[in-house]
Coordinates of C-alpha atoms in Angstrom, one line a residue:
M171 CA -116.6 -57.2 -18.0
T172 CA -113.9 -55.1 -15.7
Q173 CA -114.9 -55.6 -12.5
P174 CA -114.5 -52.5 -10.1
T175 CA -111.3 -52.6 -6.9
S176 CA -110.4 -50.6 -4.1
D177 CA -107.2 -50.7 -2.1
A178 CA -108.5 -49.1 0.3
G179 CA -108.1 -51.2 3.7
P180 CA -107.3 -51.2 7.3
N181 CA -103.8 -49.3 7.0
R182 CA -104.6 -47.5 3.8
P183 CA -107.3 -44.6 3.8
P184 CA -110.4 -44.4 0.9
K185 CA -109.5 -43.4 -2.1
L186 CA -110.9 -39.7 -3.1
E187 CA -112.3 -38.1 -6.1
I188 CA -114.0 -34.6 -6.0
F189 CA -116.4 -33.3 -8.2
V190 CA -117.8 -29.2 -9.1
D191 CA -120.8 -27.9 -11.2
G192 CA -117.9 -25.2 -11.6
T193 CA -120.9 -22.9 -12.9
N194 CA -123.4 -23.5 -10.1
F195 CA -120.2 -23.2 -7.7
H196 CA -118.6 -19.5 -9.0
L197 CA -122.1 -18.3 -8.9
A198 CA -122.5 -19.1 -5.3
Q199 CA -118.8 -17.5 -4.3
T200 CA -120.2 -14.8 -2.1
Y201 CA -119.4 -14.2 0.9
N202 CA -122.2 -10.5 2.0
G203 CA -123.0 -9.8 -1.4
V204 CA -119.3 -10.0 -2.4
H205 CA -117.8 -12.2 -5.3
F206 CA -114.4 -14.3 -4.6
R207 CA -113.1 -16.8 -5.7
V208 CA -112.2 -20.8 -3.7
D209 CA -108.4 -21.3 -4.5
L210 CA -109.3 -25.0 -5.7
N211 CA -105.8 -26.6 -4.4
Q212 CA -106.5 -25.2 -0.4
L213 CA -110.1 -26.4 -1.1
A214 CA -109.0 -29.9 -3.0
T215 CA -106.4 -30.4 0.4
R216 CA -109.5 -29.3 3.1
L217 CA -112.2 -31.7 2.0
S218 CA -109.7 -34.5 1.1
R219 CA -108.3 -34.5 4.7
G220 CA -108.7 -38.7 6.1
F221 CA -108.7 -39.6 2.5
H222 CA -106.2 -40.8 -0.3
F223 CA -106.9 -37.3 -2.7
V224 CA -106.7 -38.6 -5.8
K225 CA -107.8 -35.1 -8.0
L226 CA -110.7 -32.5 -8.8
N227 CA -112.2 -32.4 -11.6
Y228 CA -113.6 -29.1 -12.4
Y229 CA -116.6 -28.7 -15.0
T230 CA -117.7 -25.5 -16.6
S231 CA -118.4 -23.8 -19.5
P232 CA -116.2 -21.0 -21.5
L233 CA -118.4 -18.0 -22.1
P234 CA -119.8 -16.5 -24.8
D235 CA -118.5 -13.3 -25.4
A236 CA -114.9 -13.5 -26.6
R237 CA -113.8 -9.5 -26.0
S238 CA -115.3 -9.3 -22.9
E239 CA -112.8 -9.2 -19.8
A240 CA -114.7 -11.7 -17.5
Y241 CA -113.6 -13.9 -20.7
R242 CA -109.9 -12.9 -20.5
R243 CA -110.0 -12.9 -16.5
Q244 CA -111.8 -16.1 -17.2
Q245 CA -109.2 -17.3 -19.9
I246 CA -106.5 -16.9 -16.8
F247 CA -108.1 -18.7 -14.3
F248 CA -108.4 -21.6 -16.7
E249 CA -105.0 -21.5 -17.6
Q250 CA -104.3 -21.3 -13.2
L251 CA -106.4 -25.1 -13.2
R252 CA -104.7 -26.5 -15.6
K253 CA -100.5 -25.9 -14.3
S254 CA -102.5 -27.6 -11.4
S255 CA -101.7 -31.8 -11.3
R256 CA -104.2 -32.2 -9.0
I257 CA -107.3 -29.8 -11.1
N258 CA -108.9 -31.9 -14.1
L259 CA -110.2 -28.9 -16.3
V260 CA -113.5 -30.2 -18.1
L261 CA -115.3 -27.8 -20.0
G262 CA -118.3 -27.5 -21.8
R263 CA -119.5 -24.8 -24.5
N264 CA -122.3 -22.2 -24.7
E265 CA -125.3 -22.7 -27.6
P266 CA -126.7 -19.1 -28.8
L267 CA -130.1 -19.2 -29.5
F268 CA -133.3 -16.4 -29.1
T269 CA -135.9 -16.3 -27.5
D270 CA -138.6 -13.1 -29.1
G271 CA -135.4 -11.6 -31.3
R272 CA -132.8 -11.9 -28.5
K273 CA -130.3 -13.7 -28.1
H274 CA -129.0 -15.1 -25.2
H275 CA -127.0 -18.3 -24.5
V276 CA -127.3 -21.8 -22.5
E277 CA -125.2 -23.5 -21.0
K278 CA -124.7 -27.4 -22.4
E279 CA -122.2 -30.5 -21.1
T280 CA -121.6 -29.4 -18.0
D281 CA -123.5 -31.0 -15.8
V282 CA -124.0 -34.1 -18.6
N283 CA -119.5 -34.3 -18.3
L284 CA -119.9 -34.0 -14.5
A285 CA -122.6 -36.9 -14.0
V286 CA -121.1 -39.2 -17.2
D287 CA -117.2 -39.3 -15.1
M288 CA -118.6 -40.3 -11.2
V289 CA -120.6 -42.7 -12.9
V290 CA -117.7 -43.6 -15.3
G291 CA -114.8 -43.9 -12.9
A292 CA -117.2 -45.0 -10.0
H293 CA -117.2 -48.6 -12.2
R294 CA -113.3 -48.4 -13.6
G295 CA -112.6 -48.4 -9.4
R296 CA -110.4 -44.6 -9.7
Y297 CA -112.1 -44.4 -6.3
D298 CA -113.5 -45.1 -3.1
A299 CA -115.7 -42.2 -2.6
A300 CA -117.1 -39.6 -5.0
M301 CA -117.8 -35.9 -3.4
L302 CA -120.1 -34.0 -5.1
V303 CA -120.2 -29.6 -4.6
A304 CA -122.9 -28.9 -6.5
G305 CA -126.2 -27.9 -5.8
D306 CA -128.2 -29.5 -8.5
T307 CA -131.4 -32.1 -8.1
D308 CA -130.5 -33.8 -11.9
Y309 CA -127.2 -35.3 -10.4
V310 CA -129.0 -37.7 -7.7
R311 CA -129.4 -40.9 -10.7
A312 CA -125.8 -40.2 -11.6
V313 CA -125.5 -40.7 -6.9
T314 CA -127.7 -43.5 -6.6
A315 CA -125.9 -44.6 -9.8
V316 CA -122.2 -44.1 -8.6
Q317 CA -123.5 -45.9 -4.9
D318 CA -125.2 -49.0 -7.1
E319 CA -120.8 -49.6 -7.6
G320 CA -120.9 -49.8 -4.4
K321 CA -119.3 -46.3 -3.6
K322 CA -119.9 -43.6 -1.3
V323 CA -120.8 -39.8 -2.6
I324 CA -121.0 -37.1 0.4
W325 CA -122.8 -33.7 -0.9
C326 CA -120.7 -30.1 0.1
H327 CA -121.5 -27.2 -1.2
L328 CA -121.0 -23.9 -0.1
P329 CA -123.6 -22.0 2.9
A330 CA -124.8 -19.6 0.0
Q331 CA -125.7 -22.6 -2.5
K332 CA -129.6 -24.2 -2.8
H333 CA -130.3 -26.2 0.2
S334 CA -131.2 -30.3 -1.7
D335 CA -133.1 -32.4 0.1
Q336 CA -133.0 -34.9 -3.0
L337 CA -129.3 -34.7 -2.7
A338 CA -129.4 -34.9 1.1
Q339 CA -131.7 -37.7 2.0
V340 CA -130.1 -40.3 -1.2
C341 CA -126.1 -39.0 -0.5
D342 CA -124.0 -41.0 2.4
D343 CA -122.8 -38.3 3.7
D344 CA -123.2 -34.8 3.6
R345 CA -120.4 -31.9 5.0
T346 CA -122.5 -28.4 3.9
G347 CA -121.4 -26.0 6.5
R348 CA -118.8 -27.9 7.9
E349 CA -116.2 -28.1 4.9
V350 CA -116.7 -25.4 3.3
P351 CA -117.3 -22.5 5.3
P352 CA -117.5 -19.5 4.2
H353 CA -114.2 -18.1 5.2
L354 CA -111.7 -20.6 3.0
P355 CA -108.2 -19.6 1.8
I356 CA -109.3 -17.6 -2.1
E357 CA -106.9 -16.9 -4.9
P358 CA -104.9 -13.9 -5.7
A359 CA -106.3 -11.6 -8.1
P360 CA -106.9 -8.1 -9.2
L361 CA -108.6 -6.4 -7.3
T362 CA -111.4 -3.9 -7.6
K363 CA -112.3 -3.8 -3.5
L364 CA -110.0 -4.4 -0.4
L365 CA -112.7 -5.7 2.4
S366 CA -111.6 -5.2 6.2
V367 CA -113.1 -9.3 7.4
P368 CA -113.2 -10.6 11.3
L369 CA -113.2 -13.8 10.4
C370 CA -110.6 -15.9 10.6
P371 CA -106.8 -16.4 9.6
C372 CA -106.9 -18.0 6.5
V373 CA -108.7 -14.9 5.1
R374 CA -107.1 -13.6 2.7
L375 CA -108.3 -11.3 0.6
L376 CA -112.1 -10.8 -1.0
W377 CA -112.5 -8.9 -4.2
A378 CA -114.9 -7.5 -6.0
E379 CA -115.5 -9.0 -10.3
P380 CA -117.8 -8.0 -12.4
E381 CA -121.4 -9.9 -13.7
R382 CA -121.3 -13.2 -14.9
P383 CA -124.0 -13.6 -17.8
S384 CA -127.2 -14.8 -17.9
V385 CA -126.6 -18.6 -18.3
V386 CA -129.3 -21.3 -18.2
Q387 CA -128.1 -24.9 -17.4
T388 CA -129.2 -27.2 -19.3
A389 CA -128.8 -31.1 -20.2
V390 CA -127.9 -32.4 -24.0

């Protein structure tokens, strides 16, 4: 069995890999009731200060209605991510279900893909520390599995996300509120509403986006 290795030393910063639950992250990107989108490349730079950055893994699923404007804009966003050598986009799926004769979609694989990749990366020695950008307590077991491999787990999420006492207790560090304030720079995008936001120079623009359809996240 291959043993995990680490390149960290007294003169070399520890390797960091970032794992983002994209669906949860998307829904939490709100400031004063208006939705915005964080520039993930700049987010990676900000979160990896003091570390040797490996990559940012972004987990989500395509929207179910391929004819909608929201789907078209999401695909443009995906293409932007694929062009970045720093970001790894991992897609799950939306499974159609019927309840009382009404059709809805259940998101599959997103949280499972994230948990598996985080544990496998720890075992293979891809990183010394994992940063989990999520608010779901379903990741607690994955966190402890990573720690069993001798790696540290740092928890960080947007202020709009629900705080999880369980994740805060089990992770080695909690950078919530310090590293991801609501005034992170965002990606340029078509604007439907300009805002005057007296925050700081790194604010560029915020824009309102169409509401994302309701998707229930479950494990497979």
